[in-house]
Amino acid sequence: MKCILFAGACIVLVLGFVLAANYYRTQRAEDLGFMAQDDSATFVRPHSPIRGSEDARVYIVKFTDPACETCAAFSPYMQQALNSFPGRVRIVIRYAPFHQGADKVVEILEAARMQGKYWETLELLYKHQSEWTSHHKVQLHRVWPLLSEVGLDVERLRTDVKDPRIARIIEQDLADGRALGVRKTPGFFVNGKPLEPFGAQPLAALIKAEIAAQYPPID
Amino acid sequence: MIETHEHDRSTAGELDPNWVLLFVGWLICAGAASGSLFFSYVMEFPPCVLCWYQRICLFPLVIVIGRGLFPLDRGVVKYALPLTAGGWLLAAYHNLLYTGIIPASLQPCTQGVSCTEEYLELFGFVSIPLLSLLAFTALAGILIVFNRRSLA
């Protein structure tokens, strides 16, 4: 009797774990509304900065490098997508700091996030990008003076950039980027679909197609 | 030991309430252990240092109490209660940190994952450290009651 109870409890625990794990994974994949069950985490990690409505079904994942000119050029399109499809689009930022020294800028960006000024700082860095990059190399000493413009506590920022969590975020994003075949920035995925061919027009078309698929027009 | 064996034999076939009590205690720690593994391996929350210390107390309890059930050994309290007490103290400290009663600057875990990072709030207030504290509290209660009852 006791043995049966005990064994039964063990089976229930193990079975419960497996079922709950399955349920959680399915639910998460469904919530994101896209992507193969096994891969969803590769696109969006819990640590990833996300903009846009929580209910949005279209995820634009952008693998970006703060020092990359094309990334800066594409930034306005992100805002445009949010404006054009309010509540239906989310922007996810992933890091692919391929330029030399760009990981240091990502550290600043993540430290700014701790102060709740992530998106302003990202915009600021893009806006002044030409001032702190030269010949595709980051001039870090030119980044710091810019930061007070968005009201960042620079002293705090200097300690926060050393947070080992940030290094892990960068590492994870680089690993995910590799897994997804991101070799150039920006690397876009709309609901898991890679942007192919690259360009502003194809990106707009891809977003539009995904909006139509996720929000079929009612007639 | 002799006492325990007699006790065990006399209740063979039907369930001894003391056994059931300890079994419930085992269910709590086994449930908590699988829950904590669920958080880290399925939900992929990285466990912080304090979480690890609590796990060090929690995981052996599953085996110690489980072993104490066959045959029912009231001496299990001797081994299980110190582990539970250790886990309870760590969980209590963790909750004080998490709720900000102890300032975060005093926390021992500035390296690695922050112990005050918010991962989960069930019903708006049940955090992972609180779940841990609840489990250790319930377990300590059960072990104390079990000890009294089996002495009587």
Short mmCIF file of C-alpha atoms in Angstrom, two decimals, chain A residues 41-211:
data_model
loop_
_atom_site.label_atom_id
_atom_site.label_comp_id
_atom_site.label_asym_id
_atom_site.label_seq_id
_atom_site.Cartn_x
_atom_site.Cartn_y
_atom_site.Cartn_z
CA ALA A 41 13.72 30.81 -27.72
CA THR A 42 16.42 31.32 -30.29
CA PHE A 43 14.52 34.32 -31.64
CA VAL A 44 13.32 35.90 -28.42
CA ARG A 45 15.06 35.40 -25.11
CA PRO A 46 13.57 36.49 -21.79
CA HIS A 47 16.33 39.08 -21.57
CA SER A 48 15.61 40.64 -24.96
CA PRO A 49 14.43 44.26 -25.08
CA ILE A 50 10.97 44.34 -26.62
CA ARG A 51 8.81 47.22 -27.80
CA GLY A 52 5.16 47.17 -28.74
CA SER A 53 1.96 45.65 -27.43
CA GLU A 54 2.11 42.42 -25.47
CA ASP A 55 -0.77 41.00 -27.50
CA ALA A 56 0.90 41.67 -30.81
CA ARG A 57 1.20 38.61 -33.02
CA VAL A 58 3.81 39.90 -35.41
CA TYR A 59 7.32 39.86 -34.01
CA ILE A 60 10.05 41.73 -35.82
CA VAL A 61 13.33 40.41 -34.51
CA LYS A 62 16.27 42.63 -35.33
CA PHE A 63 19.81 41.40 -34.84
CA THR A 64 21.64 44.66 -34.56
CA ASP A 65 25.01 46.24 -33.97
CA PRO A 66 24.97 49.75 -32.53
CA ALA A 67 27.98 50.60 -34.69
CA CYS A 68 26.38 49.34 -37.91
CA GLU A 69 25.30 52.08 -40.26
CA THR A 70 22.56 50.10 -41.95
CA CYS A 71 21.13 49.24 -38.54
CA ALA A 72 20.88 52.93 -37.79
CA ALA A 73 19.31 53.54 -41.19
CA PHE A 74 16.67 50.87 -40.50
CA SER A 75 15.76 52.21 -37.09
CA PRO A 76 13.10 54.64 -38.42
CA TYR A 77 11.41 51.74 -40.23
CA MET A 78 10.92 50.04 -36.88
CA GLN A 79 9.09 53.07 -35.55
CA GLN A 80 7.12 53.22 -38.77
CA ALA A 81 6.01 49.60 -38.38
CA LEU A 82 4.88 50.28 -34.82
CA ASN A 83 2.91 53.30 -36.01
CA SER A 84 1.39 51.61 -39.06
CA PHE A 85 0.13 48.55 -37.19
CA PRO A 86 -0.59 49.71 -33.65
CA GLY A 87 -0.96 46.84 -31.19
CA ARG A 88 -0.07 44.25 -33.81
CA VAL A 89 3.68 44.55 -34.01
CA ARG A 90 6.48 43.98 -31.55
CA ILE A 91 10.11 44.88 -32.05
CA VAL A 92 12.70 42.60 -30.48
CA ILE A 93 16.32 43.73 -30.28
CA ARG A 94 19.04 41.09 -30.41
CA TYR A 95 22.72 41.91 -30.46
CA ALA A 96 25.20 41.03 -33.12
CA PRO A 97 28.10 43.33 -32.24
CA PHE A 98 30.34 42.40 -35.14
CA HIS A 99 32.23 45.69 -35.31
CA GLN A 100 35.35 45.94 -33.27
CA GLY A 101 34.52 47.37 -29.86
CA ALA A 102 30.78 47.34 -30.49
CA ASP A 103 30.22 44.98 -27.56
CA LYS A 104 31.32 47.83 -25.27
CA VAL A 105 28.57 49.97 -26.74
CA VAL A 106 26.06 47.18 -26.17
CA GLU A 107 27.19 47.14 -22.54
CA ILE A 108 26.42 50.84 -22.28
CA LEU A 109 23.05 50.24 -23.90
CA GLU A 110 22.15 47.47 -21.47
CA ALA A 111 23.34 49.57 -18.54
CA ALA A 112 21.08 52.36 -19.79
CA ARG A 113 18.24 49.86 -19.78
CA MET A 114 18.79 49.40 -16.05
CA GLN A 115 17.99 53.08 -15.74
CA GLY A 116 14.88 52.66 -17.87
CA LYS A 117 16.30 54.63 -20.78
CA TYR A 118 16.96 51.89 -23.28
CA TRP A 119 15.14 53.07 -26.37
CA GLU A 120 16.17 56.72 -25.97
CA THR A 121 19.79 55.64 -25.66
CA LEU A 122 19.54 53.40 -28.72
CA GLU A 123 18.11 56.29 -30.72
CA LEU A 124 20.81 58.62 -29.41
CA LEU A 125 23.58 56.21 -30.37
CA TYR A 126 22.18 55.79 -33.87
CA LYS A 127 21.68 59.52 -34.27
CA HIS A 128 25.28 60.34 -33.38
CA GLN A 129 26.77 57.18 -34.84
CA SER A 130 29.06 58.96 -37.28
CA GLU A 131 30.62 60.86 -34.39
CA TRP A 132 31.72 57.80 -32.43
CA THR A 133 32.66 55.43 -35.22
CA SER A 134 35.45 55.90 -37.69
CA HIS A 135 36.40 53.40 -40.37
CA HIS A 136 34.10 50.82 -38.78
CA LYS A 137 35.89 51.05 -35.47
CA VAL A 138 34.27 52.19 -32.26
CA GLN A 139 35.74 55.24 -30.55
CA LEU A 140 34.41 54.50 -27.10
CA HIS A 141 35.70 57.71 -25.53
CA ARG A 142 33.41 59.65 -27.87
CA VAL A 143 30.33 57.71 -26.74
CA TRP A 144 30.43 58.65 -23.06
CA PRO A 145 30.02 62.45 -23.45
CA LEU A 146 26.84 61.89 -25.49
CA LEU A 147 25.02 59.96 -22.82
CA SER A 148 23.98 62.77 -20.52
CA GLU A 149 21.80 64.08 -23.34
CA VAL A 150 19.07 61.56 -22.53
CA GLY A 151 19.46 62.12 -18.79
CA LEU A 152 21.49 59.05 -17.95
CA ASP A 153 23.33 58.82 -14.65
CA VAL A 154 26.76 58.33 -16.17
CA GLU A 155 28.46 57.51 -12.89
CA ARG A 156 26.06 54.64 -12.26
CA LEU A 157 26.40 53.60 -15.88
CA ARG A 158 30.14 53.16 -15.47
CA THR A 159 29.64 50.55 -12.76
CA ASP A 160 26.59 48.94 -14.38
CA VAL A 161 28.41 48.18 -17.64
CA LYS A 162 30.53 45.68 -15.72
CA ASP A 163 27.51 43.62 -14.71
CA PRO A 164 28.28 40.04 -15.78
CA ARG A 165 24.64 39.59 -16.81
CA ILE A 166 25.29 41.89 -19.75
CA ALA A 167 28.22 39.80 -20.93
CA ARG A 168 25.97 36.75 -20.79
CA ILE A 169 23.24 38.50 -22.78
CA ILE A 170 25.76 39.36 -25.50
CA GLU A 171 27.12 35.85 -25.50
CA GLN A 172 23.66 34.32 -25.78
CA ASP A 173 22.65 36.69 -28.57
CA LEU A 174 25.82 35.93 -30.50
CA ALA A 175 25.18 32.21 -30.09
CA ASP A 176 21.55 32.56 -31.23
CA GLY A 177 22.65 34.71 -34.14
CA ARG A 178 25.07 32.01 -35.19
CA ALA A 179 22.37 29.37 -34.86
CA LEU A 180 20.06 31.41 -37.07
CA GLY A 181 22.74 32.17 -39.61
CA VAL A 182 23.02 35.89 -38.95
CA ARG A 183 26.28 36.96 -40.52
CA LYS A 184 25.44 40.52 -41.44
CA THR A 185 23.62 43.26 -39.61
CA PRO A 186 20.86 44.09 -39.40
CA GLY A 187 19.48 40.57 -39.46
CA PHE A 188 15.69 40.57 -39.58
CA PHE A 189 13.20 37.85 -38.81
CA VAL A 190 9.49 38.52 -39.00
CA ASN A 191 7.66 35.79 -37.10
CA GLY A 192 10.67 33.61 -37.64
CA LYS A 193 10.82 34.24 -41.37
CA PRO A 194 14.15 35.65 -42.45
CA LEU A 195 14.22 38.79 -44.57
CA GLU A 196 15.17 37.66 -48.05
CA PRO A 197 16.23 39.55 -50.14
CA PHE A 198 17.51 42.33 -47.92
CA GLY A 199 16.08 45.81 -48.22
CA ALA A 200 13.59 48.31 -46.89
CA GLN A 201 10.92 47.41 -49.43
CA PRO A 202 11.15 43.65 -48.89
CA LEU A 203 11.02 44.24 -45.13
CA ALA A 204 7.84 46.30 -45.44
CA ALA A 205 6.35 43.60 -47.68
CA LEU A 206 7.29 40.84 -45.25
CA ILE A 207 5.72 42.70 -42.31
CA LYS A 208 2.59 43.35 -44.34
CA ALA A 209 2.31 39.70 -45.37
CA GLU A 210 2.69 38.56 -41.78
CA ILE A 211 0.09 41.08 -40.56
#
